[in-house]
Coordinates of C-alpha atoms in Angstrom, one line a residue:
M1 CA -50.4 -15.7 -22.4
K2 CA -52.0 -13.3 -20.0
M3 CA -51.4 -15.9 -17.2
R4 CA -47.6 -16.0 -18.3
N5 CA -47.1 -12.0 -18.3
I6 CA -49.0 -12.2 -14.8
M7 CA -46.3 -14.8 -13.4
M8 CA -43.6 -12.8 -14.9
L9 CA -44.6 -9.8 -13.3
G10 CA -44.8 -11.9 -10.0
L11 CA -41.3 -13.1 -10.3
I12 CA -40.3 -9.6 -11.0
S13 CA -41.9 -8.1 -8.1
V14 CA -40.3 -10.8 -6.0
F15 CA -36.9 -9.9 -7.0
I16 CA -37.5 -6.6 -6.7
Q17 CA -38.9 -6.9 -2.9
F18 CA -35.9 -9.1 -2.3
S19 CA -33.4 -6.5 -3.4
F20 CA -35.1 -4.0 -1.4
A21 CA -34.8 -5.8 1.9
Q22 CA -31.3 -6.6 0.8
S23 CA -30.6 -3.2 0.7
N24 CA -32.2 -2.4 3.6
N25 CA -30.2 -4.9 5.6
L26 CA -27.0 -3.1 4.3
K27 CA -24.2 -2.6 7.0
W28 CA -22.9 0.9 7.4
L29 CA -19.3 0.4 6.5
D30 CA -16.3 2.6 8.0
I31 CA -14.3 4.2 5.3
E32 CA -11.5 2.0 6.0
L33 CA -13.4 -1.1 6.9
A34 CA -12.7 -0.9 10.6
N35 CA -16.0 -2.5 11.3
Y36 CA -15.3 -5.2 8.8
E37 CA -13.3 -8.4 9.8
Y38 CA -10.7 -10.0 7.2
P39 CA -9.9 -13.5 7.4
F40 CA -6.5 -13.2 8.9
D41 CA -4.8 -10.6 10.4
V42 CA -4.1 -7.3 9.1
S43 CA -1.0 -5.0 9.9
E44 CA -0.2 -1.6 8.5
L45 CA 2.7 -0.2 6.7
N46 CA 3.3 3.6 7.2
L47 CA 4.1 5.4 3.7
K48 CA 5.2 8.8 3.0
V49 CA 3.9 9.4 -0.2
Q50 CA 3.2 12.8 -2.4
G51 CA 3.7 14.9 0.9
Q52 CA 1.1 12.7 2.8
D53 CA 1.2 10.3 5.7
L54 CA -0.5 6.9 4.4
Q55 CA -1.3 3.7 5.7
M56 CA -1.2 0.6 3.5
S57 CA -3.1 -2.3 5.0
Y58 CA -1.9 -5.9 4.3
M59 CA -2.2 -9.5 5.5
D60 CA 1.0 -11.7 5.8
V61 CA -0.1 -15.2 6.3
K62 CA 2.8 -17.5 7.2
P63 CA 2.3 -21.4 7.0
S64 CA 3.3 -23.9 9.5
N65 CA 4.9 -26.1 6.7
F66 CA 6.9 -22.9 4.8
N67 CA 8.4 -24.2 1.7
G68 CA 10.7 -21.0 1.4
K69 CA 8.4 -19.6 -1.4
S70 CA 6.2 -16.5 -1.2
I71 CA 3.2 -15.0 -3.5
V72 CA 1.7 -11.7 -3.6
L73 CA -2.0 -11.4 -4.4
F74 CA -3.0 -7.8 -6.0
H75 CA -7.2 -7.4 -5.7
G76 CA -9.1 -5.9 -8.6
K77 CA -10.6 -2.5 -8.6
N78 CA -14.1 -3.5 -7.2
F79 CA -12.6 -5.5 -4.6
N80 CA -10.0 -5.7 -1.7
G81 CA -7.7 -8.4 0.0
A82 CA -10.7 -10.0 1.7
Y83 CA -11.8 -11.9 -1.6
W84 CA -8.4 -14.0 -1.5
K85 CA -9.7 -16.0 1.4
T86 CA -10.0 -19.6 0.0
T87 CA -6.8 -18.6 -2.2
I88 CA -4.9 -17.9 0.6
E89 CA -6.0 -20.9 2.6
A90 CA -5.1 -23.2 -0.4
L91 CA -1.7 -21.6 -1.2
T92 CA -0.5 -21.9 2.7
E93 CA -1.8 -25.5 2.9
E94 CA 0.9 -26.1 0.2
G95 CA 3.6 -24.0 2.3
Y96 CA 3.7 -20.6 0.6
R97 CA 3.8 -17.6 2.5
V98 CA 1.0 -15.2 1.3
I99 CA 1.0 -11.4 1.2
V100 CA -2.2 -9.6 0.3
P101 CA -1.9 -5.9 0.4
D102 CA -5.0 -3.4 0.2
Q103 CA -3.8 -0.7 -2.3
I104 CA -3.8 2.9 -1.3
G105 CA -7.5 3.8 -2.0
F106 CA -8.8 0.3 -1.4
G107 CA -10.1 -1.8 1.3
K108 CA -8.6 -0.9 4.8
S109 CA -5.9 1.4 3.4
S110 CA -6.0 5.2 3.7
K111 CA -8.4 7.1 1.1
P112 CA -6.5 10.2 0.5
A113 CA -8.2 13.4 -0.4
Y114 CA -5.8 13.7 -3.0
F115 CA -3.5 11.3 -4.7
H116 CA -1.9 11.1 -8.2
Y117 CA -2.8 7.5 -9.0
T118 CA -0.3 5.3 -11.1
F119 CA 0.7 2.0 -11.6
Q120 CA 4.2 2.9 -10.9
Q121 CA 3.4 4.4 -7.4
L122 CA 1.3 1.6 -6.5
A123 CA 4.2 -1.0 -7.7
R124 CA 6.8 1.2 -5.6
N125 CA 4.4 1.0 -2.4
T126 CA 4.4 -2.8 -2.8
K127 CA 8.0 -2.8 -3.3
E128 CA 8.4 -0.7 -0.1
L129 CA 6.2 -3.3 1.6
L130 CA 8.2 -6.4 0.6
D131 CA 11.6 -4.5 1.6
T132 CA 10.2 -3.9 5.0
L133 CA 9.3 -7.6 5.1
K134 CA 12.6 -8.8 3.7
I135 CA 11.3 -10.4 0.7
T136 CA 13.7 -10.3 -2.1
K137 CA 12.1 -12.9 -4.5
T138 CA 8.2 -13.5 -4.9
T139 CA 5.5 -14.8 -7.2
I140 CA 3.5 -11.9 -8.1
L141 CA -0.4 -12.6 -9.0
G142 CA -3.0 -9.9 -10.1
H143 CA -6.6 -10.2 -10.8
S144 CA -8.3 -7.6 -13.0
M145 CA -7.1 -4.4 -12.3
G146 CA -4.5 -6.1 -10.1
G147 CA -3.4 -7.7 -13.4
M148 CA -2.3 -4.4 -14.9
L149 CA -0.4 -3.8 -11.5
A150 CA 1.1 -7.0 -11.4
T151 CA 2.4 -6.5 -15.0
R152 CA 3.7 -3.1 -13.9
F153 CA 5.5 -4.2 -10.9
A154 CA 7.2 -7.3 -13.1
L155 CA 8.4 -4.7 -15.6
M156 CA 9.8 -2.2 -12.8
Y157 CA 11.2 -5.1 -10.7
P158 CA 12.3 -8.1 -12.8
K159 CA 14.7 -9.7 -10.2
T160 CA 12.2 -9.3 -7.4
T161 CA 9.4 -11.1 -9.5
E162 CA 10.1 -14.9 -9.8
K163 CA 7.2 -15.7 -11.3
L164 CA 4.0 -13.7 -12.8
V165 CA 0.2 -14.9 -12.6
L166 CA -2.5 -12.8 -14.4
E167 CA -6.0 -14.2 -13.8
N168 CA -8.5 -12.3 -16.1
P169 CA -6.5 -9.3 -16.3
I170 CA -8.2 -6.0 -17.7
G171 CA -5.9 -3.8 -20.0
L172 CA -5.2 -6.6 -22.4
E173 CA -6.5 -4.0 -24.9
D174 CA -5.9 -0.1 -25.1
W175 CA -9.7 1.2 -24.8
K176 CA -8.3 4.5 -25.6
L177 CA -8.4 3.3 -29.3
K178 CA -12.2 2.9 -29.1
V179 CA -13.7 4.8 -26.2
P180 CA -13.9 8.7 -25.7
Y181 CA -11.9 10.1 -22.9
K182 CA -14.1 11.3 -19.7
P183 CA -12.7 13.4 -17.3
V184 CA -12.3 12.5 -13.6
E185 CA -15.4 14.6 -12.7
W186 CA -17.4 12.0 -15.2
W187 CA -16.3 9.0 -13.2
Y188 CA -16.9 10.7 -9.9
A189 CA -20.5 11.6 -10.6
N190 CA -21.3 7.9 -11.9
E191 CA -19.6 6.5 -8.4
L192 CA -21.9 9.1 -6.4
K193 CA -25.0 7.5 -8.0
K194 CA -24.0 3.6 -6.8
S195 CA -26.4 1.8 -5.0
Y196 CA -26.9 -1.6 -3.7
E197 CA -29.4 -2.6 -6.8
G198 CA -27.0 -1.3 -9.2
I199 CA -23.8 -2.9 -7.7
K200 CA -25.5 -6.1 -7.8
N201 CA -27.2 -6.0 -11.3
Y202 CA -23.6 -5.0 -12.7
Q203 CA -21.9 -7.8 -11.0
L204 CA -25.0 -10.1 -11.9
K205 CA -24.4 -9.3 -15.5
N206 CA -20.8 -8.9 -16.1
Y207 CA -19.2 -11.1 -13.7
Y208 CA -21.6 -14.0 -13.3
D209 CA -23.6 -14.4 -16.7
N210 CA -27.0 -13.7 -14.7
K211 CA -26.2 -17.0 -12.4
W212 CA -26.3 -15.5 -8.8
K213 CA -25.3 -17.4 -5.8
S214 CA -25.7 -16.2 -2.3
D215 CA -21.9 -16.6 -1.9
Y216 CA -21.6 -13.3 -4.1
D217 CA -23.6 -11.2 -1.7
Q218 CA -20.6 -10.3 0.6
W219 CA -18.6 -8.6 -2.3
V220 CA -21.9 -6.5 -3.1
N221 CA -22.1 -5.6 0.7
L222 CA -19.0 -4.5 0.8
L223 CA -19.2 -1.8 -1.9
A224 CA -22.8 -0.9 -1.2
G225 CA -22.1 -0.6 2.7
W226 CA -19.9 2.3 1.8
T227 CA -22.7 4.3 0.0
L228 CA -24.4 4.6 3.6
N229 CA -21.0 6.5 5.0
S230 CA -21.2 10.1 4.8
D231 CA -17.7 10.1 3.6
Y232 CA -18.6 8.3 0.6
D233 CA -17.8 11.2 -1.4
R234 CA -14.1 10.4 -0.5
I235 CA -14.5 6.7 -1.6
A236 CA -16.3 8.0 -4.8
W237 CA -13.3 10.3 -5.6
N238 CA -10.7 7.8 -5.3
A239 CA -12.6 5.4 -7.2
A240 CA -12.9 8.0 -10.0
L241 CA -9.0 8.6 -9.9
T242 CA -8.4 5.1 -10.3
Y243 CA -10.6 4.6 -13.3
D244 CA -8.7 7.5 -14.8
M245 CA -5.5 5.4 -14.2
I246 CA -6.7 2.4 -15.5
F247 CA -7.9 4.3 -18.9
T248 CA -4.7 6.5 -19.3
Q249 CA -2.0 4.2 -18.4
P250 CA -2.3 1.0 -20.7
V251 CA 0.2 -2.1 -20.2
V252 CA -0.9 -3.6 -23.4
Y253 CA 2.2 -2.1 -25.4
E254 CA 4.8 -3.7 -23.0
F255 CA 4.0 -7.2 -22.6
K256 CA 6.7 -8.0 -25.0
N257 CA 9.2 -6.6 -22.4
I258 CA 8.3 -9.4 -19.7
T259 CA 11.0 -11.7 -19.3
T260 CA 9.6 -13.4 -16.0
P261 CA 7.9 -16.8 -16.4
T262 CA 4.1 -16.0 -16.8
L263 CA 0.9 -17.9 -16.6
L264 CA -2.4 -16.8 -17.8
I265 CA -5.5 -17.9 -16.2
I266 CA -8.5 -16.7 -18.3
G267 CA -12.3 -17.1 -17.7
T268 CA -13.3 -17.3 -21.5
R269 CA -17.0 -15.9 -21.0
D270 CA -15.5 -12.6 -19.4
R271 CA -16.3 -9.5 -21.6
T272 CA -15.0 -6.9 -19.0
A273 CA -13.8 -3.6 -20.8
L274 CA -13.8 0.0 -19.6
G275 CA -15.9 2.5 -21.3
K276 CA -18.4 0.1 -22.9
P277 CA -21.4 2.5 -22.4
L278 CA -20.0 5.3 -24.1
V279 CA -19.6 3.2 -27.5
S280 CA -21.7 2.2 -30.2
D281 CA -23.3 -1.3 -30.0
E282 CA -21.1 -2.6 -32.9
V283 CA -17.9 -1.3 -31.2
R284 CA -19.1 -2.7 -28.1
K285 CA -19.1 -6.1 -29.5
T286 CA -15.4 -5.9 -30.4
M287 CA -14.6 -5.4 -26.6
G288 CA -13.5 -7.3 -23.7
L289 CA -13.7 -10.8 -25.9
Y290 CA -11.2 -12.7 -23.4
N291 CA -11.8 -16.0 -25.5
Q292 CA -9.6 -13.9 -28.1
L293 CA -7.6 -11.8 -25.6
G294 CA -6.0 -14.9 -23.5
K295 CA -4.5 -16.2 -26.6
T296 CA -3.3 -12.8 -28.0
T297 CA -1.6 -12.0 -24.7
Q298 CA 0.0 -15.4 -24.6
Q299 CA 1.5 -14.6 -28.1
R300 CA 3.0 -11.2 -26.6
I301 CA 4.6 -12.3 -23.3
Q302 CA 7.7 -14.3 -23.5
N303 CA 7.6 -17.7 -21.8
A304 CA 3.9 -17.5 -21.2
Q305 CA 1.6 -20.5 -20.3
L306 CA -2.4 -20.0 -20.8
V307 CA -4.9 -21.8 -19.0
E308 CA -8.6 -21.4 -20.4
I309 CA -11.4 -21.9 -18.1
D310 CA -14.9 -22.6 -20.2
D311 CA -17.9 -20.8 -19.2
I312 CA -16.4 -19.0 -16.7
G313 CA -16.2 -14.9 -16.4
H314 CA -14.3 -12.3 -14.4
L315 CA -13.8 -14.3 -11.4
P316 CA -12.5 -17.8 -11.9
H317 CA -11.0 -17.8 -8.2
I318 CA -14.6 -17.3 -6.8
E319 CA -16.8 -18.9 -9.7
K320 CA -14.9 -21.9 -10.4
F321 CA -12.0 -22.1 -7.4
E322 CA -10.9 -25.7 -8.4
S323 CA -10.3 -24.9 -12.0
F324 CA -8.2 -21.9 -10.8
I325 CA -6.3 -23.1 -7.9
T326 CA -5.3 -26.3 -9.4
P327 CA -3.3 -25.0 -12.6
L328 CA -1.9 -22.0 -10.1
I329 CA -0.3 -24.7 -7.9
K330 CA 1.0 -26.7 -10.7
F331 CA 2.7 -23.7 -12.3
L332 CA 4.1 -22.7 -8.7
K333 CA 5.8 -26.0 -8.3
E334 CA 7.3 -26.1 -11.7

């Protein structure tokens, strides 16, 4: 028993030293990721929003074998357009034009000092981008927070939304019914405490069921690299505002109004839910049950298909790509 404890302490020590070394090797990142290269060329759309001149960055990847169809990919809250690399490659190989915006407050886009975040505003920004690109019909795909935005976009612009795809979207339940409200300042204080170790531990536990692969490091480094920036408070403030947006602007009650053909791709191991640390253990056990939420949401959306991926968490397109891309392409071709 004593030897086992010594071995366990040794392993913990190695893990801590490795994490420390990793965090020490972090690359300082510019507030708009000017020193981080995306997988494809990035363009900018100038926006005049809420009395401010803002820039919305995006990738517009056109295939050589264009089939006349396009698809827009919406990123999640803890990510940006870069994590769609393999998805973009697979879709363009099939002939689809792929548009991947970084929403305002995320990735390479502007981080305003003040901004009233709503899913409606982000949807309008994206519609302006599509109008600029002269795209009148497209598939809309959203992951995580992007799923809430994709839902709002489909409700606001049903004629533009040819098909809707939701990959482990958050917002399949209304957390306000279980979680006490916290002001923006509370979320901001939490963001200011973030570190490499904290970000990695969160993703390890919540995204990957404590099974880490080196491929996941890059998504930790993108968030943690920002914490080294002297303007990190600006990033933290925008993150806090978007938490408030997610918490106070549910879309779950409007799934019944979606008329667009919809595909739900759900990793059933996912347990993502906003505000879990703020509730009791008993309440926490009832939140983020994607093995149930996928089925419930399919029943709420007219003309919806459900693809469940067993033993996969919040990021199917990262954790088990083939199980994600195969049903996606099949749905697009229907």
